[in-house]
JSON list of C-alpha atoms in Angstrom, two decimals:
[
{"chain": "A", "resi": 1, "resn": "UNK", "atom": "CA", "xyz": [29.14, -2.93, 30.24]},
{"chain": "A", "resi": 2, "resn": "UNK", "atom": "CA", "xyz": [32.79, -2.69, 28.08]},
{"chain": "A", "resi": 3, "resn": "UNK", "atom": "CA", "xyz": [32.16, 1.33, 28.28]},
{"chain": "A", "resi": 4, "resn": "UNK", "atom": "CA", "xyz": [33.12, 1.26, 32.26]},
{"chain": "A", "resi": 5, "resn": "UNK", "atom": "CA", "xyz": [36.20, -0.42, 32.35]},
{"chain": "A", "resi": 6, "resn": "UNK", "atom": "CA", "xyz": [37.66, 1.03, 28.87]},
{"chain": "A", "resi": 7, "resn": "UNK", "atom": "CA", "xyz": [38.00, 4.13, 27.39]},
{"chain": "A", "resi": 8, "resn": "UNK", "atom": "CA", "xyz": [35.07, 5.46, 25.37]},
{"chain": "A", "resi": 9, "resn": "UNK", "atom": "CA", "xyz": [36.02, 6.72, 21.81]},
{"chain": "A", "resi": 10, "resn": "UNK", "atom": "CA", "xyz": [34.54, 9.78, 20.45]},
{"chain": "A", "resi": 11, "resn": "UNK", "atom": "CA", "xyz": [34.32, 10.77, 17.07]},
{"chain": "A", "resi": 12, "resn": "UNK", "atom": "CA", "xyz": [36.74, 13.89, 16.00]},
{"chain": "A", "resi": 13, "resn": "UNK", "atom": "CA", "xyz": [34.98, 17.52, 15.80]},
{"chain": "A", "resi": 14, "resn": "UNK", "atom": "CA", "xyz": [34.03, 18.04, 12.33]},
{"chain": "A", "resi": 15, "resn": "UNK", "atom": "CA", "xyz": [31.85, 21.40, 11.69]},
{"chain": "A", "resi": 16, "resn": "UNK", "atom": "CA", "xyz": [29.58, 20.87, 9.32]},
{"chain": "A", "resi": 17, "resn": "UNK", "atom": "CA", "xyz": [26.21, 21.75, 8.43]},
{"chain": "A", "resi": 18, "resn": "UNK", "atom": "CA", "xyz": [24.96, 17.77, 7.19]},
{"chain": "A", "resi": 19, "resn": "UNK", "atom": "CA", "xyz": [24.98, 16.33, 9.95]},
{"chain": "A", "resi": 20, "resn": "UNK", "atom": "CA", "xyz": [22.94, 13.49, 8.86]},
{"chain": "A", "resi": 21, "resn": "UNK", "atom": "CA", "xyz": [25.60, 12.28, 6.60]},
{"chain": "A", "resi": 22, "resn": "UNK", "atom": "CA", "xyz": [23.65, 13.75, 3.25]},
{"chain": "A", "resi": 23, "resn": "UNK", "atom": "CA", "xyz": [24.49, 16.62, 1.13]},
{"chain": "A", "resi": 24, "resn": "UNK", "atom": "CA", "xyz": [22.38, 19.19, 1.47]},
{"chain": "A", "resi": 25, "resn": "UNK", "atom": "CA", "xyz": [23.71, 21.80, -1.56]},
{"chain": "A", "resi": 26, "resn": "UNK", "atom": "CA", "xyz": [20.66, 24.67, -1.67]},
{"chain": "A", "resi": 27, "resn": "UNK", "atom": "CA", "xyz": [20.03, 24.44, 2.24]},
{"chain": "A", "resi": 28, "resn": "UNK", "atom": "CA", "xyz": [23.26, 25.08, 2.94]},
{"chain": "A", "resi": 29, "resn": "UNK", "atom": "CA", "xyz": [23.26, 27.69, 0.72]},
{"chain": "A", "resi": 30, "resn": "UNK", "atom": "CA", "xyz": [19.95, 29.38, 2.11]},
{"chain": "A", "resi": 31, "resn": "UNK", "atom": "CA", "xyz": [21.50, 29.52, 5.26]},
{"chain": "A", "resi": 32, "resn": "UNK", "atom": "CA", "xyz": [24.64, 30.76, 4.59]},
{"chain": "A", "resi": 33, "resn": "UNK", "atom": "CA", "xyz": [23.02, 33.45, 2.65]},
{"chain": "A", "resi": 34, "resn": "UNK", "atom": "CA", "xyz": [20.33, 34.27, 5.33]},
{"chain": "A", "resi": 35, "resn": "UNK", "atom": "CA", "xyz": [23.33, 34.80, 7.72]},
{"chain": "A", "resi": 36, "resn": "UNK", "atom": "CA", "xyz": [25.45, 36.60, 5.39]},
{"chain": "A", "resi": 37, "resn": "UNK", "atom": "CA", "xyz": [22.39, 38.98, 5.01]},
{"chain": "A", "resi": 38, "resn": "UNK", "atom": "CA", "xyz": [21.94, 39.14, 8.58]},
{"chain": "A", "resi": 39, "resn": "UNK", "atom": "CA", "xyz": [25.06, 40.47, 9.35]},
{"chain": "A", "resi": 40, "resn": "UNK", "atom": "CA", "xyz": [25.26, 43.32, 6.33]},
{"chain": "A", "resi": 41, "resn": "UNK", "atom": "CA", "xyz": [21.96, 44.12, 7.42]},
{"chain": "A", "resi": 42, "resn": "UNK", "atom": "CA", "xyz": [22.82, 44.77, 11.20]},
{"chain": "A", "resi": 43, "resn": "UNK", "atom": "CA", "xyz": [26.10, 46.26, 10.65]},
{"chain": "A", "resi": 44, "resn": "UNK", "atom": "CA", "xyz": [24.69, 48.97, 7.80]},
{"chain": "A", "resi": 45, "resn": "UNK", "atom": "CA", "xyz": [21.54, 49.28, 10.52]},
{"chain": "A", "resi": 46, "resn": "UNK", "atom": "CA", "xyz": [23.76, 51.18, 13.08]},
{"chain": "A", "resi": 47, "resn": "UNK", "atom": "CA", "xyz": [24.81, 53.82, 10.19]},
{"chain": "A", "resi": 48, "resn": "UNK", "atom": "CA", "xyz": [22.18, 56.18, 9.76]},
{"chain": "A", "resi": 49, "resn": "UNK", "atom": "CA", "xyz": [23.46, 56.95, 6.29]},
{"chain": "A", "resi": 50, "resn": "UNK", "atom": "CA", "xyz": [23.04, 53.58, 4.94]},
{"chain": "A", "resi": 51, "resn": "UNK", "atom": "CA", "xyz": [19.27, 53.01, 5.97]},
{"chain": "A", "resi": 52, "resn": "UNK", "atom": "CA", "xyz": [18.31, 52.58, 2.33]},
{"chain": "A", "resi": 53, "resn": "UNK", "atom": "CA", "xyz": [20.76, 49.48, 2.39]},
{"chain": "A", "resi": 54, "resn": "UNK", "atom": "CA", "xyz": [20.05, 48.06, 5.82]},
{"chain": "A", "resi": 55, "resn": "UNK", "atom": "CA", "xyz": [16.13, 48.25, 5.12]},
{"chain": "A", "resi": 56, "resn": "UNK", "atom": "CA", "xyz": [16.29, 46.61, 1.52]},
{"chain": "A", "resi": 57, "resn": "UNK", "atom": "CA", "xyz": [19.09, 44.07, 2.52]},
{"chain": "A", "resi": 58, "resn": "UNK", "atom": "CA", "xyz": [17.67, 43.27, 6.03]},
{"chain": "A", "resi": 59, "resn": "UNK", "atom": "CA", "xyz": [13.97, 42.98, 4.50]},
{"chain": "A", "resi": 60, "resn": "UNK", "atom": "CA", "xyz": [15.19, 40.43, 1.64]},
{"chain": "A", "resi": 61, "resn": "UNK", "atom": "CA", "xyz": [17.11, 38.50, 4.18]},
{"chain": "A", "resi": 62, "resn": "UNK", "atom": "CA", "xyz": [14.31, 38.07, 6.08]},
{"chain": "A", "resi": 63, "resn": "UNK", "atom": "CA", "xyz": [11.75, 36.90, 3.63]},
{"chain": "A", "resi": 64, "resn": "UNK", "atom": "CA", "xyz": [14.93, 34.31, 2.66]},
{"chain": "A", "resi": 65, "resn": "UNK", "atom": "CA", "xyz": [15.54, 33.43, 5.82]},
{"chain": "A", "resi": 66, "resn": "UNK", "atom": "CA", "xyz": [11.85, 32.51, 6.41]},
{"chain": "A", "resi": 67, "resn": "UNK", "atom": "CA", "xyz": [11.80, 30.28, 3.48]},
{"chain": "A", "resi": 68, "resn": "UNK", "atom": "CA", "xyz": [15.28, 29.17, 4.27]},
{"chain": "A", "resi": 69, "resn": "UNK", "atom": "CA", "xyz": [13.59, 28.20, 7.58]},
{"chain": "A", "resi": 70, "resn": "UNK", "atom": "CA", "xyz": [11.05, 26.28, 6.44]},
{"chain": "A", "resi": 71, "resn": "UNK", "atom": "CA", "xyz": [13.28, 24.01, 3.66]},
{"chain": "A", "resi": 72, "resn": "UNK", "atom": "CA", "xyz": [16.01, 23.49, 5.93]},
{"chain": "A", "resi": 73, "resn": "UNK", "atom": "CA", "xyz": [16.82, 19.70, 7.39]},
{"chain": "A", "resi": 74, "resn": "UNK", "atom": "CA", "xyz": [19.34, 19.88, 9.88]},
{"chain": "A", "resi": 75, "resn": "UNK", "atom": "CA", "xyz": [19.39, 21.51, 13.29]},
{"chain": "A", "resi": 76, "resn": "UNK", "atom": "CA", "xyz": [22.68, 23.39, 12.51]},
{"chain": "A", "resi": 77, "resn": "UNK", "atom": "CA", "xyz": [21.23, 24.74, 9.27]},
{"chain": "A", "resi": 78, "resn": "UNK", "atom": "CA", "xyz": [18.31, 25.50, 11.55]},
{"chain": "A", "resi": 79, "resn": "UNK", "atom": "CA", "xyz": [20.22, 27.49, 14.46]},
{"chain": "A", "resi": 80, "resn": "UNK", "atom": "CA", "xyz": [22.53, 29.28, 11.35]},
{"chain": "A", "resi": 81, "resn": "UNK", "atom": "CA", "xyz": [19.38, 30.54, 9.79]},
{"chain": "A", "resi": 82, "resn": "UNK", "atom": "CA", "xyz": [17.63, 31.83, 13.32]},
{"chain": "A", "resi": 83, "resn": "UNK", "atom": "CA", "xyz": [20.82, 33.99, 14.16]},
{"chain": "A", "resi": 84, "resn": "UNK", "atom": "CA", "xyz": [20.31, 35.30, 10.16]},
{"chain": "A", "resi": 85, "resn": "UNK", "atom": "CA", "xyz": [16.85, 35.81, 10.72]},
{"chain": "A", "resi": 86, "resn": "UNK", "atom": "CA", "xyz": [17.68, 37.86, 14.16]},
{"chain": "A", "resi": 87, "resn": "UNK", "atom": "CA", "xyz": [20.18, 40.27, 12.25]},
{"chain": "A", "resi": 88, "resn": "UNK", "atom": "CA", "xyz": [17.99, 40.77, 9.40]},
{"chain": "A", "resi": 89, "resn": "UNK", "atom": "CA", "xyz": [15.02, 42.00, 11.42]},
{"chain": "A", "resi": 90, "resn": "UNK", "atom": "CA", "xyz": [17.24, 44.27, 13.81]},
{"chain": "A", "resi": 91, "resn": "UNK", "atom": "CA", "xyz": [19.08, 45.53, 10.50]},
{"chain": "A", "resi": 92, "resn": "UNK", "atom": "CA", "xyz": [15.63, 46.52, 8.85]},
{"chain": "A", "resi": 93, "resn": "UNK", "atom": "CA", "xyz": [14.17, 47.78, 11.87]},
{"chain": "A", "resi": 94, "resn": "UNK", "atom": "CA", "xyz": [16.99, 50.14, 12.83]},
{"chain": "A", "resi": 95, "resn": "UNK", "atom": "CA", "xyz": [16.78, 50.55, 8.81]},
{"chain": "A", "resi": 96, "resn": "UNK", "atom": "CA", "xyz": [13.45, 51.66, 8.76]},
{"chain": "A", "resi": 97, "resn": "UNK", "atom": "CA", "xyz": [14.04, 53.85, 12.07]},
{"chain": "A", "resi": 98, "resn": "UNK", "atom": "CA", "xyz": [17.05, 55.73, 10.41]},
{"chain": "A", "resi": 99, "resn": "UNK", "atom": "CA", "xyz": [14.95, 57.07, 6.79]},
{"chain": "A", "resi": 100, "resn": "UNK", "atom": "CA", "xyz": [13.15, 53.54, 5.48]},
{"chain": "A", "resi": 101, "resn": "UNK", "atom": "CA", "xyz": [13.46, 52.27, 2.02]},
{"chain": "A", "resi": 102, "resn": "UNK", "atom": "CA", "xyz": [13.77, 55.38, 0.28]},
{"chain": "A", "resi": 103, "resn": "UNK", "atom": "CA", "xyz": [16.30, 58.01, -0.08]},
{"chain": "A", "resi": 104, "resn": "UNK", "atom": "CA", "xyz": [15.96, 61.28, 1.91]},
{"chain": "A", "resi": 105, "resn": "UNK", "atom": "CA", "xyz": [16.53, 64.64, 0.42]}
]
């Protein structure tokens, strides 16, 4: 039992989305974007004016997101991608609620 008398050496924060040691180039791309989309779609979801924008840009992240969802690897890319998903449903929805896809007159 060395780890009881000594000290016990941890290894420095790094954050990063392999955290299996392998590059993961597209998946981290996928979720990146699904975020990314997430966010424009929730913050363009609470202007009414922009409902065109949140609808189209919260609907595309969320078809991503489900596909980023099912080629992703690592849990990080996993947790990124479920907070992208989140936005990008609330961002269509409120989309949707505001005038929906199309312009109004």
């Amino acid at each position: 039992m060395p780890n009881v008398l000594g000290r016990v050496r941890r290894p420095p924060f790094r954050l990063t989305l392999n955290t299996d040691g392998r590059p993961h180039t597209l998946e981290n791309a996928l979720a990146l974007s699904t975020l990314v989309l997430g966010l424009l779609a929730i913050v363009t979801g609470f202007v009414v004016s922009l409902h065109m924008v949140a609808s189209w840009v919260g609907a595309i992240g969320f078809c991503g997101g489900l596909y980023a969802q099912y080629v992703s690897v690592t849990t990080p890319q996993r947790s990124l991608i479920i907070c992208g998903l989140v936005g990008s449903f609330v961002g269509a929805a409120l989309g949707i609620a505001h005038g929906g896809f199309l312009p109004t007159g």
